[in-house]
GROMACS .gro file of C-alpha atoms in nm:
model
  444
    1MET     CA    1  -4.259  -5.553   7.601
    2SER     CA    2  -4.138  -5.199   7.551
    3LEU     CA    3  -4.261  -5.039   7.228
    4PRO     CA    4  -4.076  -4.763   7.039
    5ALA     CA    5  -4.228  -4.416   7.021
    6THR     CA    6  -4.155  -4.373   6.650
    7GLN     CA    7  -4.154  -4.590   6.341
    8ASN     CA    8  -4.046  -4.595   5.978
    9GLN     CA    9  -4.326  -4.557   5.726
   10TRP     CA   10  -4.405  -4.453   5.371
   11THR     CA   11  -4.670  -4.195   5.289
   12LEU     CA   12  -4.813  -4.061   4.964
   13VAL     CA   13  -4.817  -3.687   4.892
   14ALA     CA   14  -4.975  -3.494   4.606
   15ALA     CA   15  -4.761  -3.480   4.290
   16PRO     CA   16  -4.998  -3.372   4.011
   17THR     CA   17  -4.893  -3.356   3.648
   18ALA     CA   18  -5.072  -3.229   3.338
   19SER     CA   19  -5.164  -3.582   3.233
   20ALA     CA   20  -5.228  -3.717   3.585
   21PRO     CA   21  -5.375  -3.443   3.808
   22LYS     CA   22  -5.442  -3.690   4.093
   23ALA     CA   23  -5.098  -3.853   4.088
   24LEU     CA   24  -4.915  -3.907   4.416
   25ALA     CA   25  -4.550  -3.951   4.511
   26PHE     CA   26  -4.369  -4.146   4.782
   27LYS     CA   27  -4.238  -3.978   5.096
   28TYR     CA   28  -4.028  -4.176   5.343
   29VAL     CA   29  -4.091  -4.087   5.706
   30ALA     CA   30  -3.824  -4.207   5.949
   31SER     CA   31  -3.987  -4.075   6.265
   32GLY     CA   32  -4.359  -4.140   6.229
   33ALA     CA   33  -4.556  -4.186   6.548
   34VAL     CA   34  -4.641  -4.538   6.662
   35PRO     CA   35  -5.022  -4.529   6.694
   36ALA     CA   36  -5.182  -4.563   7.037
   37LEU     CA   37  -5.467  -4.807   7.098
   38PRO     CA   38  -5.782  -4.599   7.038
   39SER     CA   39  -6.029  -4.835   7.205
   40PRO     CA   40  -6.041  -5.126   7.453
   41THR     CA   41  -6.083  -5.372   7.165
   42SER     CA   42  -5.789  -5.244   6.957
   43ILE     CA   43  -5.471  -5.437   6.882
   44LEU     CA   44  -5.131  -5.315   6.763
   45VAL     CA   45  -4.958  -5.523   6.495
   46ASN     CA   46  -4.590  -5.508   6.409
   47ILE     CA   47  -4.601  -5.538   6.028
   48LYS     CA   48  -4.346  -5.787   5.898
   49ALA     CA   49  -4.425  -5.796   5.525
   50LEU     CA   50  -4.661  -5.647   5.268
   51ALA     CA   51  -4.777  -5.747   4.921
   52LEU     CA   52  -4.867  -5.519   4.631
   53ALA     CA   53  -5.181  -5.522   4.417
   54ALA     CA   54  -5.300  -5.335   4.108
   55ARG     CA   55  -5.510  -5.107   4.331
   56ASP     CA   56  -5.194  -4.983   4.506
   57LEU     CA   57  -5.041  -4.880   4.175
   58GLN     CA   58  -5.362  -4.708   4.063
   59ILE     CA   59  -5.371  -4.501   4.381
   60LEU     CA   60  -5.011  -4.391   4.327
   61ASN     CA   61  -5.071  -4.301   3.962
   62GLY     CA   62  -5.393  -4.114   4.036
   63SER     CA   63  -5.610  -4.350   3.831
   64TYR     CA   64  -5.799  -4.524   4.112
   65PRO     CA   65  -6.173  -4.491   4.030
   66ALA     CA   66  -6.325  -4.584   4.368
   67PRO     CA   67  -6.613  -4.356   4.476
   68HIS     CA   68  -6.446  -4.226   4.790
   69ALA     CA   69  -6.175  -3.981   4.886
   70LEU     CA   70  -5.823  -4.095   4.969
   71LEU     CA   71  -5.683  -4.017   5.312
   72GLU     CA   72  -5.443  -3.722   5.314
   73ASN     CA   73  -5.077  -3.826   5.359
   74LEU     CA   74  -5.196  -4.183   5.312
   75VAL     CA   75  -4.981  -4.475   5.426
   76PRO     CA   76  -5.021  -4.700   5.119
   77THR     CA   77  -5.076  -5.070   5.041
   78GLY     CA   78  -5.370  -5.283   5.142
   79SER     CA   79  -5.218  -5.623   5.224
   80GLY     CA   80  -4.971  -5.734   5.486
   81SER     CA   81  -4.893  -5.956   5.782
   82GLY     CA   82  -4.737  -5.920   6.122
   83VAL     CA   83  -4.737  -6.007   6.492
   84VAL     CA   84  -4.955  -5.865   6.768
   85VAL     CA   85  -4.744  -5.658   7.011
   86ALA     CA   86  -5.012  -5.488   7.223
   87VAL     CA   87  -5.381  -5.546   7.302
   88GLY     CA   88  -5.651  -5.336   7.464
   89PRO     CA   89  -5.814  -5.445   7.791
   90GLY     CA   90  -6.130  -5.556   7.612
   91VAL     CA   91  -5.960  -5.779   7.355
   92ARG     CA   92  -6.072  -6.143   7.369
   93LYS     CA   93  -5.955  -6.291   7.038
   94TRP     CA   94  -5.586  -6.202   7.042
   95LYS     CA   95  -5.283  -6.211   7.268
   96VAL     CA   96  -4.936  -6.064   7.231
   97GLY     CA   97  -4.728  -6.287   7.004
   98ASP     CA   98  -5.013  -6.402   6.779
   99ARG     CA   99  -4.950  -6.370   6.406
  100ALA     CA  100  -5.219  -6.170   6.229
  101ILE     CA  101  -5.329  -6.059   5.883
  102PRO     CA  102  -5.501  -5.718   5.866
  103TYR     CA  103  -5.837  -5.748   5.693
  104GLN     CA  104  -5.852  -5.510   5.397
  105MET     CA  105  -6.210  -5.386   5.445
  106PRO     CA  106  -6.260  -5.307   5.815
  107GLY     CA  107  -6.616  -5.379   5.926
  108HIS     CA  108  -6.708  -5.589   5.620
  109HIS     CA  109  -6.743  -5.909   5.818
  110TYR     CA  110  -7.042  -6.118   5.703
  111THR     CA  111  -7.252  -5.953   5.430
  112LEU     CA  112  -7.202  -6.060   5.070
  113ASP     CA  113  -7.232  -5.709   4.933
  114LEU     CA  114  -6.961  -5.453   5.006
  115GLU     CA  115  -7.122  -5.144   5.158
  116GLN     CA  116  -7.000  -4.795   5.070
  117TRP     CA  117  -6.900  -4.723   5.430
  118ALA     CA  118  -6.674  -5.030   5.433
  119LEU     CA  119  -6.514  -4.930   5.103
  120GLU     CA  120  -6.441  -4.586   5.248
  121ARG     CA  121  -6.254  -4.754   5.536
  122SER     CA  122  -6.039  -4.976   5.313
  123ILE     CA  123  -5.680  -4.989   5.435
  124GLY     CA  124  -5.429  -4.832   5.198
  125GLY     CA  125  -5.708  -4.615   5.052
  126GLY     CA  126  -5.964  -4.469   5.289
  127THR     CA  127  -5.749  -4.544   5.595
  128HIS     CA  128  -5.377  -4.596   5.649
  129GLY     CA  129  -5.229  -4.913   5.503
  130THR     CA  130  -4.951  -5.159   5.576
  131ALA     CA  131  -4.644  -4.964   5.456
  132GLN     CA  132  -4.546  -4.892   5.816
  133GLU     CA  133  -4.381  -5.085   6.096
  134TYR     CA  134  -4.677  -5.064   6.336
  135MET     CA  135  -5.047  -5.065   6.253
  136VAL     CA  136  -5.349  -5.042   6.482
  137MET     CA  137  -5.685  -5.209   6.415
  138ASP     CA  138  -5.991  -5.345   6.593
  139GLU     CA  139  -5.959  -5.706   6.702
  140ASN     CA  140  -6.241  -5.799   6.461
  141ASP     CA  141  -6.054  -5.654   6.163
  142ALA     CA  142  -5.766  -5.900   6.168
  143VAL     CA  143  -5.758  -6.264   6.059
  144PRO     CA  144  -5.561  -6.546   6.227
  145ALA     CA  145  -5.262  -6.663   6.025
  146PRO     CA  146  -5.207  -7.025   5.918
  147PRO     CA  147  -4.905  -7.135   6.125
  148HIS     CA  148  -4.709  -7.303   5.846
  149LEU     CA  149  -4.664  -6.993   5.627
  150SER     CA  150  -4.391  -6.729   5.649
  151TYR     CA  151  -4.473  -6.362   5.695
  152GLU     CA  152  -4.393  -6.298   5.328
  153GLU     CA  153  -4.641  -6.564   5.222
  154LEU     CA  154  -4.903  -6.446   5.470
  155ALA     CA  155  -4.882  -6.094   5.329
  156CYS     CA  156  -5.030  -6.228   5.004
  157MET     CA  157  -5.332  -6.381   5.172
  158GLY     CA  158  -5.516  -6.066   5.278
  159GLY     CA  159  -5.622  -5.928   4.940
  160SER     CA  160  -5.571  -6.131   4.625
  161ALA     CA  161  -5.630  -6.469   4.785
  162VAL     CA  162  -5.961  -6.383   4.951
  163THR     CA  163  -6.074  -6.205   4.634
  164ALA     CA  164  -6.007  -6.521   4.434
  165TRP     CA  165  -6.185  -6.728   4.699
  166ALA     CA  166  -6.489  -6.500   4.684
  167CYS     CA  167  -6.496  -6.519   4.303
  168LEU     CA  168  -6.527  -6.897   4.324
  169PHE     CA  169  -6.704  -6.971   4.652
  170GLY     CA  170  -6.852  -6.643   4.773
  171HIS     CA  171  -7.142  -6.589   4.534
  172THR     CA  172  -7.413  -6.789   4.358
  173PRO     CA  173  -7.352  -7.008   4.170
  174CYS     CA  174  -7.060  -7.130   4.382
  175LEU     CA  175  -6.790  -7.346   4.233
  176VAL     CA  176  -6.859  -7.717   4.275
  177PRO     CA  177  -6.630  -8.016   4.212
  178GLY     CA  178  -6.607  -8.119   3.849
  179SER     CA  179  -6.661  -7.768   3.715
  180THR     CA  180  -6.456  -7.588   3.451
  181VAL     CA  181  -6.313  -7.246   3.536
  182LEU     CA  182  -6.183  -6.993   3.284
  183ILE     CA  183  -5.913  -6.777   3.442
  184LEU     CA  184  -5.783  -6.467   3.270
  185GLY     CA  185  -5.431  -6.353   3.348
  186THR     CA  186  -5.150  -6.485   3.566
  187GLY     CA  187  -5.139  -6.222   3.841
  188GLY     CA  188  -5.215  -6.264   4.209
  189VAL     CA  189  -5.592  -6.315   4.193
  190SER     CA  190  -5.566  -6.533   3.883
  191ILE     CA  191  -5.303  -6.767   4.025
  192PHE     CA  192  -5.488  -6.805   4.353
  193ALA     CA  193  -5.810  -6.878   4.162
  194ALA     CA  194  -5.629  -7.149   3.967
  195GLN     CA  195  -5.503  -7.304   4.290
  196PHE     CA  196  -5.841  -7.300   4.463
  197ALA     CA  197  -6.019  -7.438   4.155
  198LEU     CA  198  -5.778  -7.731   4.137
  199MET     CA  199  -5.819  -7.786   4.511
  200SER     CA  200  -6.192  -7.826   4.453
  201GLY     CA  201  -6.149  -8.095   4.190
  202SER     CA  202  -6.231  -7.864   3.900
  203SER     CA  203  -6.043  -7.813   3.575
  204ILE     CA  204  -5.905  -7.478   3.461
  205ILE     CA  205  -5.843  -7.295   3.135
  206LEU     CA  206  -5.571  -7.030   3.168
  207CYS     CA  207  -5.603  -6.739   2.928
  208SER     CA  208  -5.311  -6.497   2.891
  209SER     CA  209  -5.133  -6.283   2.634
  210SER     CA  210  -4.791  -6.434   2.717
  211ASP     CA  211  -4.676  -6.782   2.621
  212ASP     CA  212  -4.392  -6.754   2.873
  213LYS     CA  213  -4.629  -6.679   3.160
  214ILE     CA  214  -4.864  -6.958   3.055
  215ALA     CA  215  -4.576  -7.205   3.045
  216LYS     CA  216  -4.448  -7.099   3.386
  217ALA     CA  217  -4.793  -7.106   3.545
  218LYS     CA  218  -4.863  -7.454   3.405
  219GLU     CA  219  -4.524  -7.573   3.527
  220ILE     CA  220  -4.612  -7.465   3.880
  221LEU     CA  221  -4.972  -7.585   3.877
  222GLN     CA  222  -4.913  -7.920   3.712
  223PRO     CA  223  -4.768  -8.085   4.027
  224LEU     CA  224  -5.102  -8.025   4.198
  225LEU     CA  225  -5.257  -8.300   3.993
  226ASN     CA  226  -5.247  -8.668   4.068
  227PRO     CA  227  -5.072  -8.878   3.802
  228THR     CA  228  -5.409  -9.019   3.694
  229ALA     CA  229  -5.568  -8.676   3.641
  230GLY     CA  230  -5.724  -8.615   3.300
  231LYS     CA  231  -5.535  -8.426   3.032
  232ASP     CA  232  -5.797  -8.153   3.037
  233ALA     CA  233  -5.735  -8.059   3.402
  234ILE     CA  234  -5.511  -7.766   3.303
  235ARG     CA  235  -5.551  -7.614   2.959
  236SER     CA  236  -5.443  -7.279   2.821
  237ILE     CA  237  -5.503  -7.022   2.547
  238ASN     CA  238  -5.295  -6.726   2.432
  239TYR     CA  239  -5.571  -6.478   2.347
  240CYS     CA  240  -5.339  -6.268   2.130
  241VAL     CA  241  -5.257  -6.567   1.911
  242ASP     CA  242  -5.605  -6.720   1.919
  243THR     CA  243  -5.822  -6.418   1.836
  244GLU     CA  244  -6.141  -6.625   1.862
  245TRP     CA  245  -6.054  -6.771   2.200
  246ASP     CA  246  -6.414  -6.763   2.318
  247LYS     CA  247  -6.503  -7.011   2.042
  248THR     CA  248  -6.202  -7.219   2.143
  249VAL     CA  249  -6.327  -7.230   2.502
  250LEU     CA  250  -6.670  -7.343   2.381
  251ALA     CA  251  -6.505  -7.614   2.174
  252MET     CA  252  -6.299  -7.725   2.474
  253THR     CA  253  -6.619  -7.764   2.677
  254GLY     CA  254  -6.816  -7.946   2.407
  255GLY     CA  255  -7.022  -7.634   2.330
  256ARG     CA  256  -7.155  -7.608   2.687
  257GLY     CA  257  -6.934  -7.325   2.812
  258VAL     CA  258  -6.742  -7.287   3.135
  259ASP     CA  259  -6.910  -7.281   3.475
  260ASN     CA  260  -6.712  -6.994   3.625
  261VAL     CA  261  -6.497  -6.712   3.491
  262VAL     CA  262  -6.246  -6.504   3.686
  263GLU     CA  263  -6.240  -6.187   3.474
  264VAL     CA  264  -5.955  -5.947   3.555
  265ALA     CA  265  -5.900  -5.777   3.219
  266GLY     CA  266  -6.215  -5.568   3.179
  267TRP     CA  267  -6.356  -5.417   2.860
  268ALA     CA  268  -6.109  -5.588   2.625
  269THR     CA  269  -6.217  -5.942   2.720
  270CYS     CA  270  -6.542  -5.921   2.918
  271GLY     CA  271  -6.770  -5.975   2.617
  272LYS     CA  272  -6.591  -6.292   2.513
  273SER     CA  273  -6.589  -6.415   2.872
  274VAL     CA  274  -6.970  -6.388   2.876
  275ARG     CA  275  -6.998  -6.561   2.539
  276CYS     CA  276  -6.814  -6.870   2.656
  277THR     CA  277  -6.996  -6.907   2.990
  278ARG     CA  278  -7.272  -7.166   3.025
  279LYS     CA  279  -7.628  -7.060   3.086
  280GLY     CA  280  -7.657  -6.980   3.453
  281GLY     CA  281  -7.278  -6.970   3.500
  282LEU     CA  282  -7.092  -6.693   3.684
  283VAL     CA  283  -6.860  -6.429   3.541
  284ALA     CA  284  -6.684  -6.274   3.842
  285VAL     CA  285  -6.548  -5.935   3.730
  286THR     CA  286  -6.269  -5.841   3.965
  287GLY     CA  287  -6.039  -5.620   3.761
  288TYR     CA  288  -5.997  -5.395   3.461
  289LEU     CA  289  -5.634  -5.435   3.359
  290SER     CA  290  -5.717  -5.337   3.000
  291THR     CA  291  -5.805  -4.986   3.120
  292TYR     CA  292  -5.445  -4.902   3.210
  293ASN     CA  293  -5.235  -5.165   3.031
  294LYS     CA  294  -5.144  -5.166   2.663
  295VAL     CA  295  -5.398  -5.380   2.478
  296PRO     CA  296  -5.302  -5.535   2.142
  297ASP     CA  297  -5.485  -5.374   1.848
  298GLU     CA  298  -5.646  -5.702   1.744
  299ILE     CA  299  -5.798  -5.739   2.090
  300VAL     CA  300  -5.930  -5.381   2.075
  301GLN     CA  301  -6.097  -5.450   1.741
  302GLN     CA  302  -6.255  -5.769   1.876
  303ALA     CA  303  -6.379  -5.597   2.189
  304GLU     CA  304  -6.572  -5.327   2.004
  305PRO     CA  305  -6.628  -5.400   1.636
  306GLY     CA  306  -6.839  -5.083   1.613
  307ALA     CA  307  -6.561  -4.850   1.721
  308ARG     CA  308  -6.219  -4.764   1.587
  309ARG     CA  309  -5.969  -4.711   1.863
  310GLU     CA  310  -5.615  -4.591   1.884
  311GLN     CA  311  -5.396  -4.620   2.191
  312ARG     CA  312  -5.151  -4.343   2.262
  313GLY     CA  313  -4.942  -4.324   2.573
  314GLY     CA  314  -5.153  -4.585   2.749
  315ARG     CA  315  -5.477  -4.393   2.690
  316ARG     CA  316  -5.755  -4.492   2.448
  317GLU     CA  317  -5.892  -4.248   2.195
  318GLN     CA  318  -6.209  -4.342   2.011
  319ARG     CA  319  -6.397  -4.231   1.701
  320ARG     CA  320  -6.748  -4.369   1.687
  321GLU     CA  321  -6.856  -4.499   1.350
  322SER     CA  322  -7.182  -4.398   1.190
  323SER     CA  323  -7.480  -4.631   1.204
  324GLY     CA  324  -7.423  -4.716   0.839
  325GLU     CA  325  -7.061  -4.805   0.903
  326ARG     CA  326  -7.160  -5.014   1.203
  327ALA     CA  327  -7.424  -5.198   1.002
  328ALA     CA  328  -7.176  -5.267   0.722
  329ARG     CA  329  -6.918  -5.390   0.968
  330GLY     CA  330  -7.181  -5.601   1.145
  331GLU     CA  331  -7.281  -5.760   0.816
  332GLN     CA  332  -6.920  -5.831   0.734
  333ARG     CA  333  -6.852  -5.986   1.074
  334GLY     CA  334  -7.192  -6.141   1.121
  335GLU     CA  335  -7.204  -6.011   1.476
  336ARG     CA  336  -7.226  -5.700   1.688
  337SER     CA  337  -7.049  -5.638   2.014
  338ASP     CA  338  -7.339  -5.557   2.246
  339LEU     CA  339  -7.264  -5.666   2.601
  340SER     CA  340  -7.624  -5.633   2.715
  341LYS     CA  341  -7.741  -5.873   2.443
  342MET     CA  342  -7.463  -6.115   2.529
  343ILE     CA  343  -7.566  -6.124   2.893
  344LEU     CA  344  -7.937  -6.148   2.809
  345TYR     CA  345  -7.912  -6.441   2.570
  346SER     CA  346  -7.634  -6.621   2.757
  347ALA     CA  347  -7.833  -6.607   3.085
  348ALA     CA  348  -7.496  -6.580   3.258
  349ASN     CA  349  -7.462  -6.417   3.599
  350VAL     CA  350  -7.219  -6.124   3.580
  351ARG     CA  351  -7.108  -5.989   3.917
  352GLY     CA  352  -6.845  -5.746   4.040
  353VAL     CA  353  -6.629  -5.891   4.316
  354PHE     CA  354  -6.414  -5.639   4.501
  355VAL     CA  355  -6.295  -5.857   4.788
  356GLY     CA  356  -6.442  -6.129   5.006
  357ASN     CA  357  -6.576  -6.054   5.354
  358ARG     CA  358  -6.389  -6.140   5.674
  359ASN     CA  359  -6.591  -6.459   5.724
  360GLN     CA  360  -6.488  -6.582   5.378
  361SER     CA  361  -6.129  -6.486   5.455
  362GLU     CA  362  -6.131  -6.697   5.771
  363GLN     CA  363  -6.289  -6.985   5.580
  364MET     CA  364  -6.014  -6.964   5.319
  365MET     CA  365  -5.742  -6.954   5.587
  366ARG     CA  366  -5.882  -7.269   5.748
  367ALA     CA  367  -5.879  -7.447   5.413
  368VAL     CA  368  -5.517  -7.346   5.358
  369GLU     CA  369  -5.411  -7.438   5.712
  370ARG     CA  370  -5.560  -7.787   5.687
  371ALA     CA  371  -5.323  -7.858   5.397
  372GLY     CA  372  -5.055  -7.940   5.656
  373SER     CA  373  -4.746  -7.912   5.436
  374ARG     CA  374  -4.455  -7.668   5.434
  375PRO     CA  375  -4.386  -7.418   5.156
  376VAL     CA  376  -4.118  -7.501   4.901
  377ILE     CA  377  -3.895  -7.208   4.802
  378ALA     CA  378  -3.761  -7.193   4.446
  379HIS     CA  379  -3.672  -6.949   4.170
  380SER     CA  380  -3.933  -6.872   3.906
  381GLY     CA  381  -3.689  -6.805   3.621
  382LEU     CA  382  -3.940  -6.569   3.459
  383ASP     CA  383  -3.797  -6.265   3.279
  384SER     CA  384  -3.457  -6.149   3.407
  385PRO     CA  385  -3.283  -6.321   3.700
  386ASP     CA  386  -3.353  -6.025   3.925
  387SER     CA  387  -3.719  -5.994   3.828
  388PRO     CA  388  -3.896  -5.978   4.166
  389ASP     CA  389  -4.209  -6.175   4.223
  390LEU     CA  390  -4.364  -6.400   4.481
  391LEU     CA  391  -4.592  -6.667   4.345
  392LEU     CA  392  -4.806  -6.863   4.585
  393GLY     CA  393  -4.886  -7.198   4.435
  394LEU     CA  394  -4.974  -7.546   4.550
  395SER     CA  395  -4.732  -7.835   4.554
  396ARG     CA  396  -4.784  -8.206   4.565
  397ASN     CA  397  -4.607  -8.370   4.857
  398PRO     CA  398  -4.580  -8.745   4.798
  399THR     CA  399  -4.585  -8.811   5.173
  400LYS     CA  400  -4.934  -8.658   5.202
  401SER     CA  401  -5.276  -8.794   5.118
  402PRO     CA  402  -5.416  -8.696   4.772
  403ARG     CA  403  -5.631  -8.422   4.926
  404ALA     CA  404  -5.341  -8.284   5.131
  405ARG     CA  405  -5.120  -8.290   4.822
  406LEU     CA  406  -5.371  -8.070   4.643
  407THR     CA  407  -5.389  -7.818   4.924
  408SER     CA  408  -5.028  -7.769   5.014
  409LEU     CA  409  -4.889  -7.422   4.953
  410VAL     CA  410  -4.578  -7.354   4.756
  411SER     CA  411  -4.393  -7.025   4.755
  412LEU     CA  412  -4.196  -6.933   4.447
  413THR     CA  413  -3.977  -6.629   4.479
  414SER     CA  414  -3.689  -6.482   4.283
  415GLN     CA  415  -3.651  -6.181   4.509
  416THR     CA  416  -3.835  -5.985   4.774
  417PHE     CA  417  -3.779  -5.615   4.831
  418ASP     CA  418  -3.656  -5.443   5.143
  419PHE     CA  419  -3.883  -5.181   5.297
  420LYS     CA  420  -3.662  -4.891   5.192
  421ASP     CA  421  -3.701  -5.007   4.831
  422LEU     CA  422  -4.082  -4.992   4.825
  423PRO     CA  423  -4.084  -4.755   4.522
  424LYS     CA  424  -3.878  -5.011   4.328
  425ALA     CA  425  -4.136  -5.277   4.413
  426TYR     CA  426  -4.407  -5.053   4.264
  427GLU     CA  427  -4.193  -5.015   3.951
  428ALA     CA  428  -4.170  -5.394   3.924
  429LEU     CA  429  -4.548  -5.415   3.957
  430GLU     CA  430  -4.592  -5.161   3.679
  431ARG     CA  431  -4.360  -5.356   3.447
  432ALA     CA  432  -4.597  -5.653   3.486
  433GLY     CA  433  -4.324  -5.907   3.422
  434HIS     CA  434  -4.414  -6.121   3.721
  435ILE     CA  435  -4.648  -6.406   3.804
  436GLY     CA  436  -4.835  -6.392   4.133
  437LYS     CA  437  -4.749  -6.138   4.403
  438ILE     CA  438  -4.471  -5.885   4.460
  439VAL     CA  439  -4.369  -5.879   4.825
  440VAL     CA  440  -4.184  -5.629   5.044
  441ARG     CA  441  -4.018  -5.729   5.372
  442VAL     CA  442  -4.101  -5.456   5.624
  443ASN     CA  443  -3.952  -5.562   5.957
  444PRO     CA  444  -3.778  -5.902   5.948
   0.00000   0.00000   0.00000
């Protein structure tokens, strides 16, 4: 197979502003070099599709807080899928024509804890990402693709899906059948977590600020259940309407608390997530959406009763109250928002989960592959008709066994973006009107 000498790619260049000194801007490169194989165990992958995540937007906006430098003229985005088009002489795991998913943290293969050196090599951050037609990697830093999924669907599996898997099955205590999982949000990690929890025979409580998103997510997830499933298998709370949603969660679980929490919102909800977790349960903190999204004032006041906050232009400004004011407010509320006390007396395990390791990713792919059913394509109907999103869900196929019905993947898409429209895909991500994953088709 003859390979081209050049490729189309996107890069990020410095574009600082007074309010965002680390902001970057897109630059389209129509004649970038196709990378050579740097070692005998390298493979070259023709990228077919990529999927966006919150991290990608943070890098563009200059708000990414990771403790490492970004690569100069970075090729962005950390998730994608493609086909192997060249292999080094020492490659044993791959052959030309195999479909592959680049692993987001090169070298992070087996250990539970993400080492700093692996974080510094993260694709789309410390090293070049998937917004290019050809990408080179070591054979150990790619994951085999389940054969029944399209490239667009596979692009979603490299980041959000394995993160959700690690939140539930990657750390102690692991999710076990019959558990109850509290899931905040309806984005990529959250939706995958809901799918995997239902696959395990657990029940879920979806917590979101949007009734429309809750309704759509429940509509998609409901077919996963057998007709005889209990009414409490999928429950939901709008945390803007129910300002004491942690108490509601406790009531839903008979005062025991949930077994696992997938916490993506950060400071605005983390305290309440801990409060409604059972003793010894796990709060997997995998995001901080409240740091850069508009948070309703009532949520701000709940999050920190001892502080008065105002939000201006997406940034939070704070005036600390005096000890007397805090005491008075504490007496009035009968509580104080002290996260350390919450964790101490709840005996909950609170752990940051950045992404699962490669071994967990392969485990997840095997679980998905053994579903054995084909994706169903439909329109989400969320927001405007041209609102782009790709939601990976699970459908029930009546021709399959009950277990296969629970593990079959569904793809719900209203639109995918062409590669030349990558900046528009980022704009759609920033609008946050979608459920699941936004996908860009790179090289059909």
